[in-house]
Coordinates of C-alpha atoms in Angstrom, one line a residue:
X1 CA 113.5 89.2 118.9
X2 CA 112.3 93.2 118.4
X3 CA 113.2 95.3 120.4
X4 CA 111.2 99.1 121.2
X5 CA 112.7 101.9 122.8
X6 CA 111.3 105.0 124.7
X7 CA 112.1 107.8 123.9
X8 CA 110.9 111.5 124.6
X9 CA 108.9 113.1 121.7
X10 CA 108.6 116.5 120.3
X11 CA 105.2 117.2 119.8
X12 CA 102.5 120.0 118.9
X13 CA 100.5 121.0 122.6
X14 CA 97.0 119.9 121.9
X15 CA 95.5 122.8 120.6
X16 CA 97.8 122.9 117.7
X17 CA 98.0 119.2 117.1
X18 CA 95.4 119.4 114.3
X19 CA 97.2 122.7 112.7
X20 CA 100.7 120.4 113.0
X21 CA 99.8 117.1 111.3
X22 CA 100.1 117.4 108.3
X23 CA 100.7 114.1 105.4
X24 CA 104.2 111.9 104.8
X25 CA 106.0 114.4 102.1
X26 CA 106.3 111.7 99.7
X27 CA 102.4 111.9 98.9
X28 CA 102.5 115.0 97.2
X29 CA 104.7 117.1 94.1
X30 CA 106.4 120.1 94.0
X31 CA 103.4 122.6 93.2
X32 CA 101.0 120.0 95.5
X33 CA 102.4 120.7 99.1
X34 CA 103.3 123.8 98.5
X35 CA 99.0 124.8 98.1
X36 CA 98.5 122.3 101.1
X37 CA 101.0 124.3 102.7
X38 CA 100.1 128.3 102.0
X39 CA 99.1 130.5 104.8
X40 CA 99.3 127.3 107.5
X41 CA 102.5 128.4 109.5
X42 CA 101.7 125.6 111.9
X43 CA 102.3 123.2 109.2
X44 CA 104.3 120.5 109.4
X45 CA 104.8 119.8 105.8
X46 CA 107.0 123.4 106.1
X47 CA 109.6 121.4 107.6
X48 CA 108.8 118.0 105.8
X49 CA 109.2 119.9 102.0
X50 CA 110.3 123.8 102.4
X51 CA 111.1 124.1 99.0
X52 CA 107.1 125.0 99.5
X53 CA 108.6 127.9 101.7
X54 CA 110.6 128.5 99.5
X55 CA 110.5 130.4 95.3
X56 CA 109.9 128.0 92.6
X57 CA 113.5 128.6 91.0
X58 CA 115.3 127.1 94.0
X59 CA 116.5 123.3 93.3
X60 CA 114.4 120.5 94.7
X61 CA 118.0 119.6 96.0
X62 CA 119.8 123.4 97.2
X63 CA 121.8 123.3 100.2
X64 CA 119.2 126.3 101.1
X65 CA 116.3 123.7 101.5
X66 CA 117.5 121.6 104.0
X67 CA 118.9 124.5 106.4
X68 CA 115.3 126.1 106.0
X69 CA 113.9 123.0 107.2
X70 CA 116.2 123.0 109.9
X71 CA 114.8 126.8 110.5
X72 CA 110.7 125.7 109.9
X73 CA 111.4 122.9 112.7
X74 CA 112.8 125.6 114.9
X75 CA 110.0 128.1 114.5
X76 CA 107.8 125.8 115.3
X77 CA 108.8 125.6 118.8
X78 CA 109.0 129.5 118.7
X79 CA 105.5 129.4 117.2
X80 CA 104.3 127.4 120.6
X81 CA 103.5 125.2 118.1
X82 CA 106.2 121.9 119.5
X83 CA 107.3 121.3 123.6
X84 CA 109.1 118.1 123.8
X85 CA 108.7 115.3 126.7
X86 CA 110.9 115.3 129.2
X87 CA 110.9 111.6 130.1
X88 CA 111.0 108.8 128.0
X89 CA 107.9 107.4 127.0
X90 CA 105.8 105.1 125.0
X91 CA 102.4 106.2 122.4
X92 CA 99.8 105.4 121.1
X93 CA 98.7 106.3 117.5
X94 CA 94.7 105.5 116.4
X95 CA 93.6 106.4 112.7
X96 CA 89.7 106.0 112.5
X97 CA 88.7 105.6 108.5
X98 CA 85.1 104.7 107.4
X99 CA 84.2 103.9 110.7
X100 CA 88.0 101.5 110.7
X101 CA 90.4 101.4 113.4
X102 CA 93.7 100.7 113.4
X103 CA 95.3 101.6 116.4
X104 CA 99.9 101.3 116.5
X105 CA 102.5 101.4 119.5
X106 CA 105.0 104.9 118.5
X107 CA 108.6 104.0 119.7
X108 CA 111.6 104.1 118.5
X109 CA 113.4 100.5 117.0
X110 CA 117.1 99.8 116.7
X111 CA 119.1 100.5 113.3
X112 CA 120.6 97.2 114.5
X113 CA 117.8 95.4 113.9
X114 CA 117.1 97.2 110.4
X115 CA 120.8 95.7 109.7
X116 CA 120.1 92.4 110.6
X117 CA 117.4 92.0 109.3
X118 CA 115.1 91.8 112.3
X119 CA 113.1 94.8 110.5
X120 CA 112.8 93.5 107.4
X121 CA 111.9 94.8 104.0
X122 CA 110.4 94.2 100.7
X123 CA 110.9 97.2 98.2
X124 CA 114.5 98.3 96.8
X125 CA 114.7 102.3 96.9
X126 CA 115.9 104.7 94.9
X127 CA 119.9 106.2 95.7
X128 CA 118.2 110.0 94.7
X129 CA 115.1 109.9 96.7
X130 CA 117.5 108.5 100.2
X131 CA 120.5 111.1 98.9
X132 CA 117.2 113.4 99.8
X133 CA 116.4 112.3 103.1
X134 CA 119.3 111.9 104.7
X135 CA 120.4 115.7 104.1
X136 CA 116.9 116.4 106.1
X137 CA 117.3 113.5 108.4
X138 CA 120.7 115.5 109.1
X139 CA 120.2 119.1 109.3
X140 CA 116.9 118.6 111.7
X141 CA 118.8 116.6 113.4
X142 CA 115.7 114.5 114.2
X143 CA 113.9 111.7 112.3
X144 CA 110.8 113.5 111.5
X145 CA 108.3 111.3 110.0
X146 CA 108.1 108.0 111.0
X147 CA 108.1 104.9 109.3
X148 CA 105.3 102.9 109.4
X149 CA 106.1 98.8 110.3
X150 CA 104.0 95.8 110.9
X151 CA 103.8 92.5 113.0
X152 CA 101.9 89.2 113.8
X153 CA 99.8 90.5 116.2
X154 CA 100.0 88.9 119.5
X155 CA 96.2 89.2 121.6
X156 CA 98.9 90.3 124.5
X157 CA 99.9 93.2 123.1
X158 CA 96.3 94.3 122.2
X159 CA 95.2 93.9 125.7
X160 CA 97.8 96.0 127.1
X161 CA 97.4 98.9 124.6
X162 CA 93.9 98.5 124.7
X163 CA 93.4 98.7 129.2
X164 CA 95.8 101.9 128.5
X165 CA 93.2 103.7 126.4
X166 CA 90.5 102.5 128.8
X167 CA 92.0 104.6 131.4
X168 CA 93.3 107.0 130.1
X169 CA 92.3 109.9 128.0
X170 CA 93.8 110.6 124.7
X171 CA 96.1 113.8 124.2
X172 CA 95.0 114.8 120.7
X173 CA 91.9 114.1 119.4
X174 CA 90.5 115.6 115.9
X175 CA 89.6 114.9 112.3
X176 CA 91.5 116.2 110.0
X177 CA 90.4 117.9 106.6
X178 CA 90.5 114.3 104.5
X179 CA 88.4 113.2 107.5
X180 CA 90.4 110.7 109.2
X181 CA 90.4 110.7 113.0
X182 CA 93.5 111.6 114.9
X183 CA 94.0 110.2 118.0
X184 CA 97.2 109.7 121.2
X185 CA 97.7 109.1 124.2
X186 CA 100.9 109.5 126.0
X187 CA 102.3 106.3 127.9
X188 CA 104.3 107.5 130.8
X189 CA 103.5 104.9 133.1
X190 CA 107.9 102.6 133.4
X191 CA 105.4 99.1 134.3
X192 CA 103.2 99.5 131.5
X193 CA 106.6 100.6 129.4
X194 CA 108.4 97.4 129.7
X195 CA 105.9 94.7 129.8
X196 CA 105.5 96.3 126.1
X197 CA 109.5 96.3 125.6
X198 CA 108.8 92.2 127.4
X199 CA 106.0 91.5 124.8
X200 CA 107.5 92.4 121.9
X201 CA 110.7 90.9 123.1
X202 CA 108.2 87.9 121.6
X203 CA 107.9 89.4 118.5
X204 CA 110.0 87.6 116.1
X205 CA 109.7 90.4 112.5
X206 CA 108.9 93.4 111.7
X207 CA 107.6 94.1 108.2
X208 CA 108.5 98.2 106.9
X209 CA 104.6 98.8 105.2
X210 CA 105.2 102.1 104.5
X211 CA 108.8 104.0 104.7
X212 CA 111.2 102.0 102.7
X213 CA 113.2 105.1 102.1
X214 CA 112.6 106.5 105.1
X215 CA 113.6 104.0 106.9
X216 CA 117.3 103.5 104.7
X217 CA 117.8 107.2 105.1
X218 CA 117.3 107.1 109.1
X219 CA 119.1 104.4 109.4
X220 CA 122.1 106.3 107.3
X221 CA 122.3 108.5 109.0
X222 CA 122.9 106.8 111.5
X223 CA 125.8 105.7 110.0
X224 CA 127.7 108.3 109.3
X225 CA 126.9 109.6 113.7
X226 CA 128.5 106.1 115.1
X227 CA 131.3 106.9 112.5
X228 CA 131.6 111.0 113.2
X229 CA 131.5 109.2 117.1
X230 CA 133.6 106.5 117.4
X231 CA 132.9 105.5 120.9
X232 CA 129.4 105.2 120.7
X233 CA 127.8 103.4 123.6
X234 CA 125.0 101.9 121.3
X235 CA 122.7 103.6 123.3
X236 CA 122.9 107.2 122.0
X237 CA 119.3 108.6 120.2
X238 CA 121.2 107.8 116.7
X239 CA 121.0 104.6 117.1
X240 CA 117.6 104.6 116.8
X241 CA 115.2 105.5 114.4
X242 CA 110.9 106.5 115.3
X243 CA 108.3 104.6 114.3
X244 CA 105.3 103.1 114.4
X245 CA 103.9 99.7 114.7
X246 CA 101.0 98.6 113.8
X247 CA 98.8 94.6 114.7
X248 CA 99.4 93.2 111.1
X249 CA 95.1 91.4 111.2
X250 CA 93.9 95.7 111.3
X251 CA 96.2 96.7 108.4
X252 CA 94.0 97.4 105.0
X253 CA 95.8 98.0 101.7
X254 CA 94.9 99.4 98.6
X255 CA 94.7 99.3 94.7
X256 CA 98.4 101.0 93.5
X257 CA 97.7 101.0 89.9
X258 CA 99.0 102.5 86.8
X259 CA 98.9 105.4 84.2
X260 CA 101.4 104.9 80.7
X261 CA 101.6 108.2 78.6
X262 CA 101.6 105.5 75.5
X263 CA 101.1 102.5 73.1
X264 CA 105.2 102.9 72.7
X265 CA 104.5 102.5 69.0
X266 CA 101.2 100.7 69.0
X267 CA 97.6 100.7 67.7
X268 CA 95.1 100.1 69.6
X269 CA 94.1 97.0 67.8
X270 CA 97.6 95.6 68.4
X271 CA 97.7 96.9 71.5
X272 CA 94.4 94.6 72.4
X273 CA 95.9 92.0 69.9
X274 CA 99.2 91.3 72.6
X275 CA 96.7 92.0 75.7
X276 CA 94.7 88.9 74.7
X277 CA 98.3 86.4 73.9
X278 CA 97.8 86.2 78.5
X279 CA 94.5 87.6 79.0
X280 CA 90.7 87.4 78.5
X281 CA 89.3 91.0 77.4
X282 CA 85.6 91.8 78.0
X283 CA 84.8 95.6 77.1
X284 CA 82.8 97.3 79.3
X285 CA 82.5 100.4 77.9
X286 CA 82.0 103.4 80.0
X287 CA 81.4 101.3 83.6
X288 CA 84.3 102.1 86.1
X289 CA 86.3 98.5 86.2
X290 CA 87.4 97.5 89.3
X291 CA 89.0 94.5 89.9
X292 CA 87.6 92.4 92.7
X293 CA 90.2 89.1 92.2
X294 CA 93.0 88.4 92.2
X295 CA 93.8 87.9 88.4
X296 CA 92.1 90.4 86.8
X297 CA 92.8 93.9 85.9
X298 CA 90.8 97.0 84.7
X299 CA 92.1 98.7 81.6
X300 CA 90.6 102.1 80.6
X301 CA 91.8 103.3 76.7
X302 CA 90.4 105.4 74.1
X303 CA 88.0 106.2 76.5
X304 CA 87.0 103.2 77.4
X305 CA 87.0 100.5 80.2
X306 CA 88.1 96.8 79.9
X307 CA 88.3 94.2 82.0
X308 CA 91.3 91.3 81.9
X309 CA 91.6 88.3 82.9
X310 CA 94.8 86.6 83.3
X311 CA 94.8 83.0 81.8
X312 CA 95.9 80.4 83.1
X313 CA 99.3 79.2 82.8
X314 CA 100.8 82.2 82.5
X315 CA 103.0 82.7 85.8
X316 CA 103.9 80.2 88.5
X317 CA 100.9 80.6 90.8
X318 CA 103.6 79.0 93.7
X319 CA 105.8 81.7 92.7
X320 CA 106.0 84.8 96.1
X321 CA 106.8 87.3 93.9
X322 CA 105.7 86.7 90.1
X323 CA 102.4 85.3 91.4
X324 CA 101.1 88.9 92.8
X325 CA 99.1 90.6 90.2
X326 CA 101.7 94.0 90.2
X327 CA 104.2 91.5 88.6
X328 CA 101.6 89.6 86.8
X329 CA 101.5 93.1 84.5
X330 CA 105.2 94.2 84.9
X331 CA 106.1 90.7 83.3
X332 CA 103.6 90.3 80.3
X333 CA 103.0 93.7 79.5
X334 CA 104.5 97.2 80.9
X335 CA 108.1 95.3 79.4
X336 CA 106.8 93.1 76.7
X337 CA 104.5 95.6 75.0
X338 CA 104.5 98.7 76.1
X339 CA 108.3 98.8 76.7
X340 CA 108.9 99.8 80.2
X341 CA 112.6 99.3 81.0
X342 CA 112.8 100.3 84.9
X343 CA 109.6 100.3 85.8
X344 CA 111.1 102.6 89.2
X345 CA 112.5 105.7 87.0
X346 CA 110.8 105.5 83.5
X347 CA 109.0 109.1 82.8
X348 CA 106.0 107.2 80.6
X349 CA 104.8 105.4 83.7
X350 CA 102.9 106.5 86.7
X351 CA 101.7 105.1 90.2
X352 CA 97.7 106.3 91.3
X353 CA 96.8 105.6 95.2
X354 CA 93.7 103.4 95.0
X355 CA 92.5 106.2 97.4
X356 CA 92.0 108.8 94.7
X357 CA 89.5 106.1 92.8
X358 CA 88.7 105.0 89.5
X359 CA 88.0 108.9 88.6
X360 CA 91.2 109.8 89.2
X361 CA 92.8 107.5 86.7
X362 CA 90.5 108.6 84.1
X363 CA 91.3 112.3 84.6
X364 CA 94.8 111.6 83.9
X365 CA 94.8 109.4 80.8
X366 CA 92.6 112.6 79.8
X367 CA 95.1 115.0 80.8
X368 CA 98.4 113.4 80.1
X369 CA 98.6 109.6 80.0
X370 CA 97.2 107.2 77.6
X371 CA 96.3 104.3 79.4
X372 CA 95.2 102.9 82.9
X373 CA 95.3 100.1 84.8
X374 CA 93.3 99.7 88.1
X375 CA 94.7 96.6 90.6
X376 CA 93.6 94.6 92.6
X377 CA 95.0 95.4 96.4
X378 CA 98.3 93.7 96.8
X379 CA 97.6 91.1 100.7
X380 CA 99.4 91.6 103.7
X381 CA 100.4 87.6 103.7
X382 CA 101.9 88.5 100.4
X383 CA 104.2 91.5 101.7
X384 CA 105.2 89.1 104.9
X385 CA 105.7 86.2 102.6
X386 CA 107.8 88.2 100.1
X387 CA 109.8 89.5 103.5
X388 CA 109.8 86.3 105.0
X389 CA 111.6 84.9 101.7
X390 CA 114.1 87.3 101.7
X391 CA 112.3 88.2 98.2
X392 CA 111.8 92.1 96.7
X393 CA 107.8 93.4 95.8
X394 CA 107.9 94.8 91.8
X395 CA 108.1 99.1 92.2
X396 CA 104.2 100.6 94.1
X397 CA 103.4 97.4 94.8
X398 CA 101.2 98.2 98.0
X399 CA 99.7 101.3 99.5
X400 CA 97.9 102.0 103.0
X401 CA 95.0 103.4 104.1
X402 CA 94.3 106.2 106.3
X403 CA 98.4 107.2 106.1
X404 CA 100.2 108.5 108.7
X405 CA 100.8 112.3 110.2
X406 CA 103.6 113.7 110.0
X407 CA 104.2 116.4 112.8
X408 CA 102.7 114.5 115.9
X409 CA 105.8 112.9 116.7
X410 CA 109.6 114.0 116.1
X411 CA 112.5 111.6 117.4
X412 CA 115.8 113.8 117.9
X413 CA 118.6 112.0 117.3
X414 CA 121.0 114.2 119.6

C-alpha cells in the first residue's frame, strides 16, 4: 500500500513560473550551474546551487553555501516570485518532449515507506553527495527538489487525473529553453484528493526512478527532526518528502553513456584484442554507432567508431543484474581491462546522459578523455524487476528524460 499526502506547496506565481523553474542541481557542474544562473535573479538554481552566487574560491561544502541557499529561497518570496498555498492540495505535472507526454502527481510520500521498502531503490548512494543535500534540506527547512517516482500504472488513477485536466485550466503552461512543455494543475477538491489517496492504497510499491541521493537525504533530515522532537506524532510535515509519481508506461529512459580517460597502459591494438575475447568487433569508421538492441555497444576510440556485440555465454541471461548492458560492460571491460576500481568514485571515468547525443561523446574524447562507450538504454521493466528482488543496479544505469524542474513545487518541513 502506498501513501500519498496532500500538502501546502510553496510554488511560483503563474507569471513567474518559467523564470523560477530550473533543471535539477545535479545535471550541472559548478561552472555550468554558474553560467545557467547568471543574470537570472528568479532562477531556482540560485537556491539549489547557491555557490553560483558566491566567490569561486568558496568550497562547495562551506557552511556559507547552505546559509546562502536559505537566504536565496527567502529572496524569492521578497521578489514576489514564490507564494504558499493555504490549503493542502495535490498537483498534476505534465511534461511534453518531442510530442510525447508524461503526466505525474505531485504529492508527499512517507519516510516510513522508504524505510520499510514500500518505496523501492535500485542504486547505492555516495556519502559525500548525501551530506551535501542533508545540509541543504536542513538549512532551507524544505524539500526543494522532487523525487521522481514511478509505479505500475493503474487505469483508475489515469481516469481521475485526466478528468481533472479536462475540466480545469492549468496554473502553469510554458515551454522551457530546451523545448520541453511544462503544465501544472492544482487539485484542491477534497473528494478528488481522497479518491486518489484511496486508489494509491491499491498500489503495492513505488519505485525511485531518479533521485536516490535526494530521497536518502530527505529521509535522514526527517530522522534528525524526529530525534529532536521525541514526542512527534507522525503527522508533522518532516515525516514526508516531496515526490512526483508517474505511471511506468509513460516513462522514457535514454542511454547513459561512459567516457574513460585512458587505456590503462594498453595500446589501441592490445585493447581491441582484449575486447575480442568477449565481443565481436565491427569497425564503422566515422559512422557514429548508436546501439539498437541489448548486448550491443558503440565504442569511439582513435577517431573511429566500432560496434561491439557481446558473445554468447559471456553473461547469465537469467541474472537480472549481470544481464544488464551496463553490468556487462562493467564486468567485462571497465573493471578487468581498463582497471576502473570503484565505478562511482574513480576519476578516470565519467558519465554522459543520452540527451547530449553521440557528438558529445566525440567531443569529450577529443577534449579530456580517450574513449567512449555508447550504451543501449536500460528498460523500466529491468529497473522494477531488480528493485523487486531487493538488488542493486550498477551506478549510472538510467537517464530519464525529460527532467523534472525544481522550484515549481517546494515542500516546507515546518
